[in-house]
Tab-separated table of C-alpha atoms in Angstrom:
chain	number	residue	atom	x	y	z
A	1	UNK	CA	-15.778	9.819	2.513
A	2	UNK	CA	-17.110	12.209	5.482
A	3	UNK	CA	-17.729	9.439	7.620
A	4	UNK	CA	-13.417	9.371	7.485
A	5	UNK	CA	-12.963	13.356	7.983
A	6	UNK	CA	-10.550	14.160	10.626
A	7	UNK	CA	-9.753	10.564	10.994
A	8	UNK	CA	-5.988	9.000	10.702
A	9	UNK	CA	-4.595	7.122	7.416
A	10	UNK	CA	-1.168	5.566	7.207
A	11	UNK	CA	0.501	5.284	3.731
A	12	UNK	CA	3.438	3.646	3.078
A	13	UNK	CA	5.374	3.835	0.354
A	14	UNK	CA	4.442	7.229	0.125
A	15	UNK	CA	7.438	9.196	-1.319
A	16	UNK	CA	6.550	8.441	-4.746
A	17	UNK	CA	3.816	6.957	-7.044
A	18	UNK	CA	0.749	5.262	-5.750
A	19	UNK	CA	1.786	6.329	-2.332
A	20	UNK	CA	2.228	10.178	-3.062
A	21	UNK	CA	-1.623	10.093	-5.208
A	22	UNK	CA	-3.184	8.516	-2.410
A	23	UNK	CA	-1.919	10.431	0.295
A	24	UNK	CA	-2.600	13.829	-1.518
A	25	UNK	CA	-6.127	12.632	-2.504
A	26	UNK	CA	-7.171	11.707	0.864
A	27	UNK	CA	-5.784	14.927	2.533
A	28	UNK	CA	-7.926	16.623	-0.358
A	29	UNK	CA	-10.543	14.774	1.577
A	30	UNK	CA	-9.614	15.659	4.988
A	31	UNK	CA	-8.365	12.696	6.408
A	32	UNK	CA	-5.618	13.063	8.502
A	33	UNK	CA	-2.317	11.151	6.530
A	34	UNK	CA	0.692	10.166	7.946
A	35	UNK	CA	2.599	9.548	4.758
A	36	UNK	CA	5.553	6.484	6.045
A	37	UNK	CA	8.411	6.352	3.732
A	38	UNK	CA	12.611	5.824	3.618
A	39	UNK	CA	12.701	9.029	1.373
A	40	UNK	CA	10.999	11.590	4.126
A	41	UNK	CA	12.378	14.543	2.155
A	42	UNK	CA	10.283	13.505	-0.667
A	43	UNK	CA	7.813	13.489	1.332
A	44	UNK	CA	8.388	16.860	3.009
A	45	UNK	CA	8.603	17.989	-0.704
A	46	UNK	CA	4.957	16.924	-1.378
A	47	UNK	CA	3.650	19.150	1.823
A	48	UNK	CA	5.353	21.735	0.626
A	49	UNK	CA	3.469	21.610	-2.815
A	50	UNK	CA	-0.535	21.426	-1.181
A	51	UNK	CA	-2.410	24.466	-0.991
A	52	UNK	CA	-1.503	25.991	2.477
A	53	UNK	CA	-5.000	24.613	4.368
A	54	UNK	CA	-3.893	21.141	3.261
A	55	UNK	CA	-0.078	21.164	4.354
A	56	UNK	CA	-1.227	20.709	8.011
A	57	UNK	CA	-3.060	17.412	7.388
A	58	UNK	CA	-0.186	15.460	5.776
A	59	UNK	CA	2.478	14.443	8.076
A	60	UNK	CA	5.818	12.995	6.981
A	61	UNK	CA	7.763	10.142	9.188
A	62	UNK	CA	10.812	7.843	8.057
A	63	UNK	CA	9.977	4.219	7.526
A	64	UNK	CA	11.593	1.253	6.103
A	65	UNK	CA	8.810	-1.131	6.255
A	66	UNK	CA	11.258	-4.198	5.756
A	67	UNK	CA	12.704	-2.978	8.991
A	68	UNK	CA	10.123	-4.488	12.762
A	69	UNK	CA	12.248	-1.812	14.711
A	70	UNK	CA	11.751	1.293	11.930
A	71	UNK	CA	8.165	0.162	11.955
A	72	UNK	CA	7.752	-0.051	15.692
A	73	UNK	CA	9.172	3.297	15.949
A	74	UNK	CA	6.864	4.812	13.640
A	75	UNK	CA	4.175	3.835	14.845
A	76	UNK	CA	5.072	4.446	18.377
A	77	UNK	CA	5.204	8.243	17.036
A	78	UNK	CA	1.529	7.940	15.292
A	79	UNK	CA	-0.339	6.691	18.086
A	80	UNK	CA	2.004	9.326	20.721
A	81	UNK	CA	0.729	12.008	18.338
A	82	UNK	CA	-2.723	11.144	16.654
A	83	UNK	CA	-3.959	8.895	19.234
A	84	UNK	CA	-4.660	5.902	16.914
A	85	UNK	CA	-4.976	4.705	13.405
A	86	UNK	CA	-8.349	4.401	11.358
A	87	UNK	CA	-7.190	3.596	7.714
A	88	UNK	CA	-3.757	1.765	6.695
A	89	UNK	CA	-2.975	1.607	2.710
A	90	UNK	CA	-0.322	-1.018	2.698
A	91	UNK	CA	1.629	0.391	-0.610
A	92	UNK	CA	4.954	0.338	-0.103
A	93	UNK	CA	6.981	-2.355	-2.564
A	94	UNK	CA	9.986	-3.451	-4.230
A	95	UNK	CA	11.239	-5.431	-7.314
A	96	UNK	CA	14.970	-6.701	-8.270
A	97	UNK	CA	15.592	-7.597	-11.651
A	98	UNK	CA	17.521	-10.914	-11.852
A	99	UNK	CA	16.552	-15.028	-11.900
A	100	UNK	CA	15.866	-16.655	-8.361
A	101	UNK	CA	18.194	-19.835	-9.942
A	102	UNK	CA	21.593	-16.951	-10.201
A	103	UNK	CA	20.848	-13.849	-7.832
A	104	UNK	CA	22.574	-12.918	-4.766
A	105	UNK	CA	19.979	-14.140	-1.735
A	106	UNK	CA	20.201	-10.804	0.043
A	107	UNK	CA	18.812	-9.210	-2.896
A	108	UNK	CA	15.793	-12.132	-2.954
A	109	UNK	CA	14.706	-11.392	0.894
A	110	UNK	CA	14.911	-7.776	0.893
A	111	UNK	CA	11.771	-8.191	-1.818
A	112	UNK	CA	10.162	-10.427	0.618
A	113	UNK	CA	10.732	-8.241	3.189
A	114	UNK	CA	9.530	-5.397	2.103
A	115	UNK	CA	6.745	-6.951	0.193
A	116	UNK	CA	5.240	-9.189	2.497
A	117	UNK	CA	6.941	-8.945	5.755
A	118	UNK	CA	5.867	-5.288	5.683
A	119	UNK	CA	2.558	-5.423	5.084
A	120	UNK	CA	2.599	-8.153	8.013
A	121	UNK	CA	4.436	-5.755	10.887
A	122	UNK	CA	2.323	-2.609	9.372
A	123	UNK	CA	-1.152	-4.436	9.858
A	124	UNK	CA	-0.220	-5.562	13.371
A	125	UNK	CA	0.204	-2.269	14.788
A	126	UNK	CA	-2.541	-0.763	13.077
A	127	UNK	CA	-5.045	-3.576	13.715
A	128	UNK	CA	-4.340	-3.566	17.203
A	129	UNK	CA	-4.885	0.048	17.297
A	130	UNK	CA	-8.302	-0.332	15.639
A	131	UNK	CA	-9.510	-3.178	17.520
A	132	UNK	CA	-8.601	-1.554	21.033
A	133	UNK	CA	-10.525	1.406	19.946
A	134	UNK	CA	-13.197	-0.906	18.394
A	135	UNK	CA	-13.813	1.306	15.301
A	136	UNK	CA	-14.773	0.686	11.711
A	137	UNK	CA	-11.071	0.680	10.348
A	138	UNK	CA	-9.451	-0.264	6.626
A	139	UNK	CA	-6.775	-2.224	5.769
A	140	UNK	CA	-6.005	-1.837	1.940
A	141	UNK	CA	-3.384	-4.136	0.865
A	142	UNK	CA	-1.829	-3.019	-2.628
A	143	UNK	CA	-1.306	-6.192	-4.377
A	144	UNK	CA	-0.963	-6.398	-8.286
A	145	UNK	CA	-2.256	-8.660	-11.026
A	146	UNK	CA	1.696	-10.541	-10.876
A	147	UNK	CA	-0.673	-11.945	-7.254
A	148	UNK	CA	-2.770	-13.501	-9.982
A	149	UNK	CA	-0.553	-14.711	-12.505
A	150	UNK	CA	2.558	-15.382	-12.622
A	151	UNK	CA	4.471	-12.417	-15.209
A	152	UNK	CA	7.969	-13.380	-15.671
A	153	UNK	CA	9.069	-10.643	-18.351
A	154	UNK	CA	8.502	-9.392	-21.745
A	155	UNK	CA	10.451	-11.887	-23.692
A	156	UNK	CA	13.294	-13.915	-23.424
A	157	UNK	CA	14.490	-15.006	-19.681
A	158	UNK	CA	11.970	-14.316	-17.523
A	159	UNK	CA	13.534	-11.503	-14.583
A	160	UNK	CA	10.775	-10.912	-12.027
A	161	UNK	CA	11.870	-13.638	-10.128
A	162	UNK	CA	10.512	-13.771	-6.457
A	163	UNK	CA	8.073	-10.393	-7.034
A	164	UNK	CA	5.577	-12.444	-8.232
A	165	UNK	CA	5.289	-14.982	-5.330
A	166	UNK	CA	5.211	-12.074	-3.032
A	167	UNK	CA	2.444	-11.087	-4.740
A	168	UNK	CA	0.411	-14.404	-4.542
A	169	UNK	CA	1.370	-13.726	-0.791
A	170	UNK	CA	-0.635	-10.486	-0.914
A	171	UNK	CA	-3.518	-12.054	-2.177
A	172	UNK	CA	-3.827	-15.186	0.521
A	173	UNK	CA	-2.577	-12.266	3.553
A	174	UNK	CA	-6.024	-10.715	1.805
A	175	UNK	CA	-8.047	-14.123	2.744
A	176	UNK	CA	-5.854	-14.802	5.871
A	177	UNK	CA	-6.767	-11.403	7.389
A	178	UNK	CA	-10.331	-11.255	6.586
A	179	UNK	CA	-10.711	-14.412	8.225
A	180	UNK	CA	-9.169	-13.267	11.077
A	181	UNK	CA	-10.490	-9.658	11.703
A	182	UNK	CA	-13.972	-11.605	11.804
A	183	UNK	CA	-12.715	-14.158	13.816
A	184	UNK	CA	-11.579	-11.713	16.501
A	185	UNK	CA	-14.769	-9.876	16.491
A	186	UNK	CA	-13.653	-6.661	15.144
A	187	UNK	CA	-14.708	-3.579	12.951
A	188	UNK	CA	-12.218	-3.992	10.598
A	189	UNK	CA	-12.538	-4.503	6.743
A	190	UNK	CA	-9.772	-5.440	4.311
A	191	UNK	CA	-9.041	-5.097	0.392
A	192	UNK	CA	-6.755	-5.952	-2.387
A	193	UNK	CA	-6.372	-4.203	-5.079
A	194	UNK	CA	-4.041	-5.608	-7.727
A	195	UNK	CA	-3.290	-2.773	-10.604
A	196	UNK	CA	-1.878	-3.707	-14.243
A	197	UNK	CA	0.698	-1.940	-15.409
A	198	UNK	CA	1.274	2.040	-13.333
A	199	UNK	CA	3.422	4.583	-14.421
A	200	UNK	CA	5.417	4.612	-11.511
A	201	UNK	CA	9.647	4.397	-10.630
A	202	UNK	CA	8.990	0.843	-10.188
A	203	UNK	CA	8.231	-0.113	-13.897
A	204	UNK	CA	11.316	0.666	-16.005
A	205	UNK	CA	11.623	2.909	-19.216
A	206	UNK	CA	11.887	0.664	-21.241
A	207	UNK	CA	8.749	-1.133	-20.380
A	208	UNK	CA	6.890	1.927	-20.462
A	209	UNK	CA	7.702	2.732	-23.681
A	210	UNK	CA	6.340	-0.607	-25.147
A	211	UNK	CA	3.404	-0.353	-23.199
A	212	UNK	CA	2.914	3.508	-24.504
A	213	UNK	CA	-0.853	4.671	-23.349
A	214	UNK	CA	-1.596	1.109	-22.173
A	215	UNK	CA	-0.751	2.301	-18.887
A	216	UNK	CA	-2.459	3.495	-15.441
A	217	UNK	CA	-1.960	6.480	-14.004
A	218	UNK	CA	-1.113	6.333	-9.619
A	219	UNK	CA	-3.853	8.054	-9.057
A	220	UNK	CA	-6.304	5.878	-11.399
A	221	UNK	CA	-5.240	3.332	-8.219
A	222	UNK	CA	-5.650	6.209	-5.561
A	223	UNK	CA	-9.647	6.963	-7.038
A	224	UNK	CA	-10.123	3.166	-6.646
A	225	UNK	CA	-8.473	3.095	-3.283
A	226	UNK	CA	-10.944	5.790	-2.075
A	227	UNK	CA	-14.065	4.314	-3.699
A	228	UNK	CA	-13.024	1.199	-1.682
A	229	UNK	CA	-12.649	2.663	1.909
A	230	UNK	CA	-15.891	5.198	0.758
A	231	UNK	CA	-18.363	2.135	0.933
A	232	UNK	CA	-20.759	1.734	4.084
A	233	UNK	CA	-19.509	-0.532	7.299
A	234	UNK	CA	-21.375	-3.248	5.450
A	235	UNK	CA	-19.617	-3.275	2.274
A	236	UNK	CA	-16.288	-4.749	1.498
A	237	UNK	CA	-14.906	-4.950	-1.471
A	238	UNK	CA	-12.632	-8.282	-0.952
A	239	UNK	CA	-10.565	-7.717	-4.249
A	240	UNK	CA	-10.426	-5.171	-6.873
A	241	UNK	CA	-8.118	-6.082	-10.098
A	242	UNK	CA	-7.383	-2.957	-12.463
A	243	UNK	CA	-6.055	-2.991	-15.854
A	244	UNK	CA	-5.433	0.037	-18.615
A	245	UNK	CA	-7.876	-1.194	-21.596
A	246	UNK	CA	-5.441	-2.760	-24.567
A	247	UNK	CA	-3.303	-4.026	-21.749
A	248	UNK	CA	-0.613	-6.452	-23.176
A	249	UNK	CA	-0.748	-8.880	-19.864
């Protein structure tokens, strides 16, 4: 990781969860985070908590990824203040419980937005920020193992509904991108990694009751997340798929 002191990570999604353990574990690190999120107060919250000598390396902007002109404007801010971007962990996500045959539309493509649409505006920016510096940057796509097969539910009528094809998006965005960052000659790697089940808001009570200690902690993702952007320029790890051992799925 000292190859990536002092240098700039975006995290979205990072009020809560995944997010939150990544962005704390790479300030621990000294990398520079700029921690994106709706909930900014949350954020502001998690500042507050480091050790004083950390505070100043986290820095909290409001985001709604699902949003070009929210992400535009963020970003606008970054590069105004930090110059450029050297890492972005594409975490932020969404889920709606309901069947795509019966629910409302809206509720359908604000998943999609937020799931795929804002991984696609996020990478733009901070590709073209890496490529016009021409450094060795990191695009980190959190995907899941629902990119992999398709989970409707735990019995019954399956409720997951367009999450899952979001997530298969994920995966060929992973492929798409790769391609592409060689193709335009640049410095920049890209991974996937797809967790099992996380204790995080996103994964109701009741499901983590069934799944008991069959279940990942955020930052069991955040260690693999900085294993992944630790490896030498030559090194990418394309996709990384983690499960809790005695996983039901």
């Amino acid at each position: 990781m000292e190859r990536w002191q002092n240098k700039v990570a975006v995290v979205t999604g990072a009020s809560s969860g995944i997010g939150a353990a990544v962005s704390k574990d790479l300030v621990a690190a000294g990398v520079k985070v700029v921690a994106l999120a709706r909930r900014k107060n949350r954020v502001e919250e998690i500042i507050a908590s480091l050790p004083a000598e950390q505070q100043p390396l986290l820095t909290a902007i409001e985001c709604d990824v699902s949003n070009l002109d929210s992400v535009n404007k963020a970003f606008d801010e970054i590069i105004a203040k930090f110059g450029g971007v050297d890492i972005l962990i594409n975490n932020a996500g969404c889920t709606k419980n309901g069947q795509l045959v019966t629910m409302d539309p809206e509720a359908i493509q604000s998943v999609l937005q937020t799931n795929v649409m804002g991984i696609v505006y996020c990478t733009q920016r901070a590709f073209k920020s890496m490529k016009e510096r021409d450094v060795n940057g990191h695009v980190v796509l959190i995907n899941s193992i629902c990119g992999h097969k398709v989970i409707g539910g735990v019995g019954g009528t399956p409720v997951t509904n367009i999450y899952s094809p979001t997530k298969f998006a994920v995966t060929a965005l992973t492929e798409m991108y790769r391609q592409e960052f060689n193709g335009l000659g640049s410095k920049v790697k890209i991974t996937s990694i797809s967790p099992g089940a996380v204790n995080t808001e996103i994964m109701g009570d009741e499901l983590k009751q069934m799944l008991g200690q069959h279940i990942l902690s955020p930052h069991d993702i955040s260690n693999a997340i900085l294993y992944t952007i630790g490896t030498p320029a030559n090194v990418q790890i394309h996709e990384m798929i983690i499960k809790p051992a005695g996983e039901l799925f």
